[in-house]
Coordinates of C-alpha atoms and ligand atoms in Angstrom, one line a residue:
M547 CA 17.5 -51.9 27.0
R548 CA 16.9 -55.5 26.1
V549 CA 19.6 -57.6 24.4
L550 CA 19.1 -61.0 22.8
I551 CA 22.2 -63.2 22.7
V552 CA 22.1 -66.1 20.2
E553 CA 25.2 -68.2 20.9
D554 CA 25.6 -71.9 21.1
E555 CA 28.9 -71.9 23.1
A556 CA 27.5 -72.0 26.6
P557 CA 30.5 -70.5 28.5
L558 CA 30.7 -67.6 26.1
R559 CA 26.9 -67.0 26.2
A560 CA 27.0 -67.1 30.0
Q561 CA 29.9 -64.7 30.1
L562 CA 28.2 -62.2 27.7
A563 CA 24.9 -62.5 29.6
A564 CA 26.6 -61.8 32.9
C565 CA 28.6 -58.9 31.5
L566 CA 25.5 -57.3 29.9
R567 CA 23.3 -57.8 33.0
Q568 CA 26.1 -56.2 35.1
Q569 CA 25.9 -53.2 32.7
G570 CA 22.1 -52.9 33.4
Y571 CA 20.7 -54.6 30.3
A572 CA 17.8 -57.0 30.4
V573 CA 19.1 -60.2 28.6
D574 CA 17.5 -63.0 26.7
E575 CA 19.6 -66.0 25.9
A576 CA 19.2 -68.5 23.0
E577 CA 21.4 -71.5 22.5
D578 CA 20.5 -72.3 18.9
G579 CA 19.0 -70.7 15.8
Q580 CA 15.5 -71.9 16.3
V581 CA 15.2 -70.5 19.9
G582 CA 16.9 -67.3 18.8
L583 CA 14.5 -66.8 15.8
Y584 CA 11.5 -67.2 18.1
A585 CA 12.9 -64.8 20.8
G586 CA 13.6 -62.1 18.2
Q587 CA 10.1 -62.4 16.8
E588 CA 8.2 -62.6 20.0
Y589 CA 10.2 -60.4 22.5
S590 CA 10.7 -56.6 22.6
I591 CA 14.4 -56.7 21.7
D592 CA 16.4 -53.5 21.3
V593 CA 19.5 -55.2 19.9
A594 CA 20.7 -58.7 19.1
V595 CA 24.1 -60.4 19.2
V596 CA 24.1 -63.3 16.8
D597 CA 26.8 -66.0 16.3
L598 CA 26.8 -67.1 12.7
G599 CA 27.7 -70.8 13.4
L600 CA 24.6 -72.2 15.2
P601 CA 22.8 -75.5 15.4
Q602 CA 19.2 -75.8 14.0
L603 CA 19.3 -72.6 11.9
S604 CA 22.4 -70.7 11.0
G605 CA 22.8 -67.1 12.3
M606 CA 22.5 -66.0 8.7
Q607 CA 19.1 -67.7 8.3
V608 CA 17.9 -66.3 11.6
I609 CA 18.8 -62.8 10.5
Q610 CA 17.1 -63.3 7.1
H611 CA 13.9 -64.5 8.7
W612 CA 13.8 -61.6 11.2
R613 CA 14.3 -59.0 8.4
A614 CA 11.8 -60.7 6.1
A615 CA 9.3 -60.6 9.0
G616 CA 10.0 -56.8 9.4
R617 CA 12.0 -56.9 12.6
R618 CA 14.2 -53.8 12.6
F619 CA 16.3 -53.9 15.7
P620 CA 20.0 -53.6 15.2
I621 CA 22.0 -56.8 14.9
L622 CA 25.7 -57.4 15.7
I623 CA 27.1 -60.7 14.3
L624 CA 29.9 -62.7 15.8
T625 CA 32.2 -64.4 13.3
A626 CA 35.3 -66.7 13.4
R627 CA 38.6 -65.2 12.5
G628 CA 39.5 -65.0 8.9
R629 CA 36.0 -65.7 7.5
W630 CA 35.7 -62.3 5.7
Q631 CA 33.0 -63.8 3.4
D632 CA 30.9 -64.4 6.5
K633 CA 31.1 -60.7 7.5
V634 CA 30.0 -59.6 4.0
A635 CA 27.2 -62.1 3.8
G636 CA 26.0 -61.2 7.4
L637 CA 25.9 -57.5 6.6
E638 CA 24.1 -58.2 3.3
A639 CA 21.5 -60.3 5.1
G640 CA 20.7 -57.3 7.3
A641 CA 23.2 -57.3 10.2
D642 CA 24.5 -53.9 11.2
D643 CA 27.9 -54.6 12.6
Y644 CA 30.2 -57.5 13.4
L645 CA 32.9 -58.6 15.8
V646 CA 35.5 -61.3 15.2
K647 CA 36.1 -63.9 17.9
P648 CA 37.8 -63.7 20.2
F649 CA 36.9 -60.1 21.2
E650 CA 37.2 -57.8 24.1
L651 CA 34.0 -57.3 26.1
E652 CA 34.6 -53.5 26.2
E653 CA 34.5 -53.5 22.4
L654 CA 31.3 -55.4 22.3
L655 CA 29.7 -53.0 24.8
A656 CA 30.9 -49.9 22.9
R657 CA 29.5 -51.3 19.6
L658 CA 26.1 -52.2 21.2
R659 CA 25.8 -48.7 22.7
A660 CA 26.6 -47.2 19.2
L661 CA 24.0 -49.4 17.5
L662 CA 21.4 -48.5 20.1
R663 CA 21.8 -44.8 19.9
R664 CA 22.1 -44.7 16.1
A665 CA 18.9 -46.7 15.9
E666 CA 17.2 -43.7 17.6
G667 CA 18.9 -41.1 15.5
W668 CA 21.7 -40.0 17.9
A669 CA 25.0 -39.5 16.1
R670 CA 27.1 -39.0 19.2
P671 CA 27.6 -40.9 22.5
V672 CA 26.4 -38.0 24.6
I673 CA 22.7 -37.4 24.4
R674 CA 21.8 -33.7 24.8
C675 CA 18.4 -32.3 25.6
E676 CA 19.5 -29.0 27.1
P677 CA 20.0 -28.5 30.0
V678 CA 20.0 -32.3 30.5
M679 CA 23.0 -34.4 29.2
L680 CA 23.3 -38.1 29.4
D681 CA 26.7 -39.8 28.6
L682 CA 26.0 -43.3 27.4
S683 CA 29.5 -44.7 27.9
A684 CA 30.1 -43.2 31.4
Q685 CA 26.4 -43.7 32.4
R686 CA 26.5 -40.2 33.7
V687 CA 23.8 -37.5 33.8
T688 CA 24.2 -33.8 34.3
V689 CA 21.8 -30.9 34.5
N690 CA 23.3 -27.5 33.6
G691 CA 26.7 -29.2 34.0
D692 CA 26.0 -30.5 37.5
A693 CA 26.2 -34.2 38.1
V694 CA 23.0 -36.0 39.1
E695 CA 23.3 -39.1 41.2
L696 CA 21.0 -41.8 39.9
T697 CA 20.6 -45.4 41.0
S698 CA 21.1 -47.9 38.2
Y699 CA 17.3 -48.5 37.9
E700 CA 16.7 -44.8 37.6
Y701 CA 19.5 -44.4 35.1
R702 CA 18.2 -47.2 32.9
L703 CA 14.7 -45.7 32.8
L704 CA 16.0 -42.2 32.1
E705 CA 18.3 -43.5 29.4
Y706 CA 15.4 -45.2 27.6
L707 CA 13.2 -42.1 27.8
M708 CA 16.0 -39.8 26.6
L709 CA 17.0 -42.1 23.7
H710 CA 13.4 -41.9 22.6
A711 CA 13.0 -38.2 23.5
G712 CA 9.8 -36.7 22.1
Q713 CA 8.1 -40.1 21.8
V714 CA 5.3 -41.3 24.1
I715 CA 6.5 -44.5 25.7
S716 CA 3.9 -46.7 27.3
K717 CA 4.4 -48.4 30.7
T718 CA 4.2 -51.8 28.9
E719 CA 6.9 -50.8 26.5
L720 CA 9.1 -49.6 29.4
T721 CA 8.5 -52.8 31.3
E722 CA 9.3 -55.0 28.3
H723 CA 12.5 -53.2 27.4
L724 CA 13.9 -52.6 30.8
Y725 CA 13.1 -55.7 32.8
E726 CA 13.4 -59.4 32.5
E727 CA 10.4 -61.8 32.6
D728 CA 10.2 -62.1 36.3
F729 CA 9.4 -58.4 36.8
D730 CA 6.2 -57.7 38.6
R731 CA 4.2 -55.9 35.9
D732 CA 1.4 -54.8 38.2
S733 CA 3.6 -53.0 40.7
N734 CA 3.9 -49.2 40.7
V735 CA 7.7 -49.4 40.4
L736 CA 7.7 -47.2 37.3
E737 CA 5.7 -44.4 38.8
V738 CA 8.0 -44.4 41.9
L739 CA 11.1 -44.4 39.7
V740 CA 9.8 -41.6 37.4
G741 CA 8.9 -39.6 40.5
R742 CA 12.4 -39.9 41.9
I743 CA 14.0 -39.1 38.6
R744 CA 11.9 -35.9 38.3
R745 CA 12.9 -34.8 41.8
K746 CA 16.6 -35.4 41.0
L747 CA 16.6 -33.7 37.6
D748 CA 14.3 -30.9 38.5
P749 CA 14.2 -30.2 42.3
T750 CA 12.7 -26.8 41.8
Q751 CA 10.0 -28.1 39.4
T752 CA 10.8 -25.6 36.6
L753 CA 11.9 -28.0 33.8
N754 CA 9.2 -30.6 33.8
P755 CA 11.5 -32.9 31.8
I756 CA 9.2 -36.0 31.9
E757 CA 5.6 -35.6 31.0
T758 CA 2.9 -38.1 32.1
L759 CA 0.2 -38.7 29.5
R760 CA -2.7 -40.2 31.3
G761 CA -3.4 -43.7 30.1
R762 CA -0.7 -43.5 27.5
G763 CA 2.7 -43.3 29.2
Y764 CA 5.6 -41.0 29.6
R765 CA 7.4 -38.6 27.3
F766 CA 10.8 -37.0 27.7
R767 CA 9.7 -33.5 26.8
L768 CA 12.9 -31.5 26.5
Q769 CA 14.0 -30.9 22.9
R770 CA 16.9 -32.8 21.4
S771 CA 19.7 -30.3 21.1
P772 CA 21.4 -29.9 17.7
A773 CA 24.6 -32.1 17.5
Ligands
CA1009 CA1 28.9 -71.2 17.2

C-alpha cells in the first residue's frame, strides 16, 4: 500500500514516513501543497495524510483539487487542536477522516488501515476469504485456522491481492502500489513472491488461491466470505 504524506513540518514528516515504512508501506513525501497536489495526481496513491496548514497551497485546496480531478483515494487530514471548523471544512472538501495534533502513531496507523479496507468494501479488520483469513492489524494470515509464516514482502503482496479479492491486478499496479520508485520493475520479483505465497498458503495445491491471468496479472480467486 502506498501512502502520500503532505506535511511541512520536517521532523513530523520524517517521523511519519519512518513509521509507515517500518509498517511495510511505500511512502511518498511532500513538503508543501504544490508538491503534494502533484504527487496525488501523478502517483498511484492508496491513501493520503494531509496537514491543513501548508505553504504554497493549503491542505484544503489540495484536497479540493484532487477531488475535482476525480482522485478518489481516502484522505486523512491533520489539524491543530481546537480548530473544529477546520475538521468540518476538511471533511466537506472531501477528506474521509481527521486526527488532531499531537496524536499517537498507533492511532494514525489504525485509522489508515480502516480507511484502506473500507475503500475496498471490507467492514471489518479481518479479511476473510475462506479458508484464508488475513488480520490487517496483527498482519497475520491463517489457512483453516493454522498460522502461515510470511515475510513482510510476501505479506504486503498478499494483503494487496486479498483487499482487492476478485479483481485482476496487473503487475504494473502491484509494483506501483507496493514499492517505492527505486524498485527494479523489470525483475521477476513478483513472480517469485507469488510462487512462494502459493506454496505457503496451499502446499497441497488444492485451493489455487491466486490465479495468474496471462498478460493481465493476478487475481485472488477465493470468494469474499460474508461478514
Ligand atoms: Ca503545517
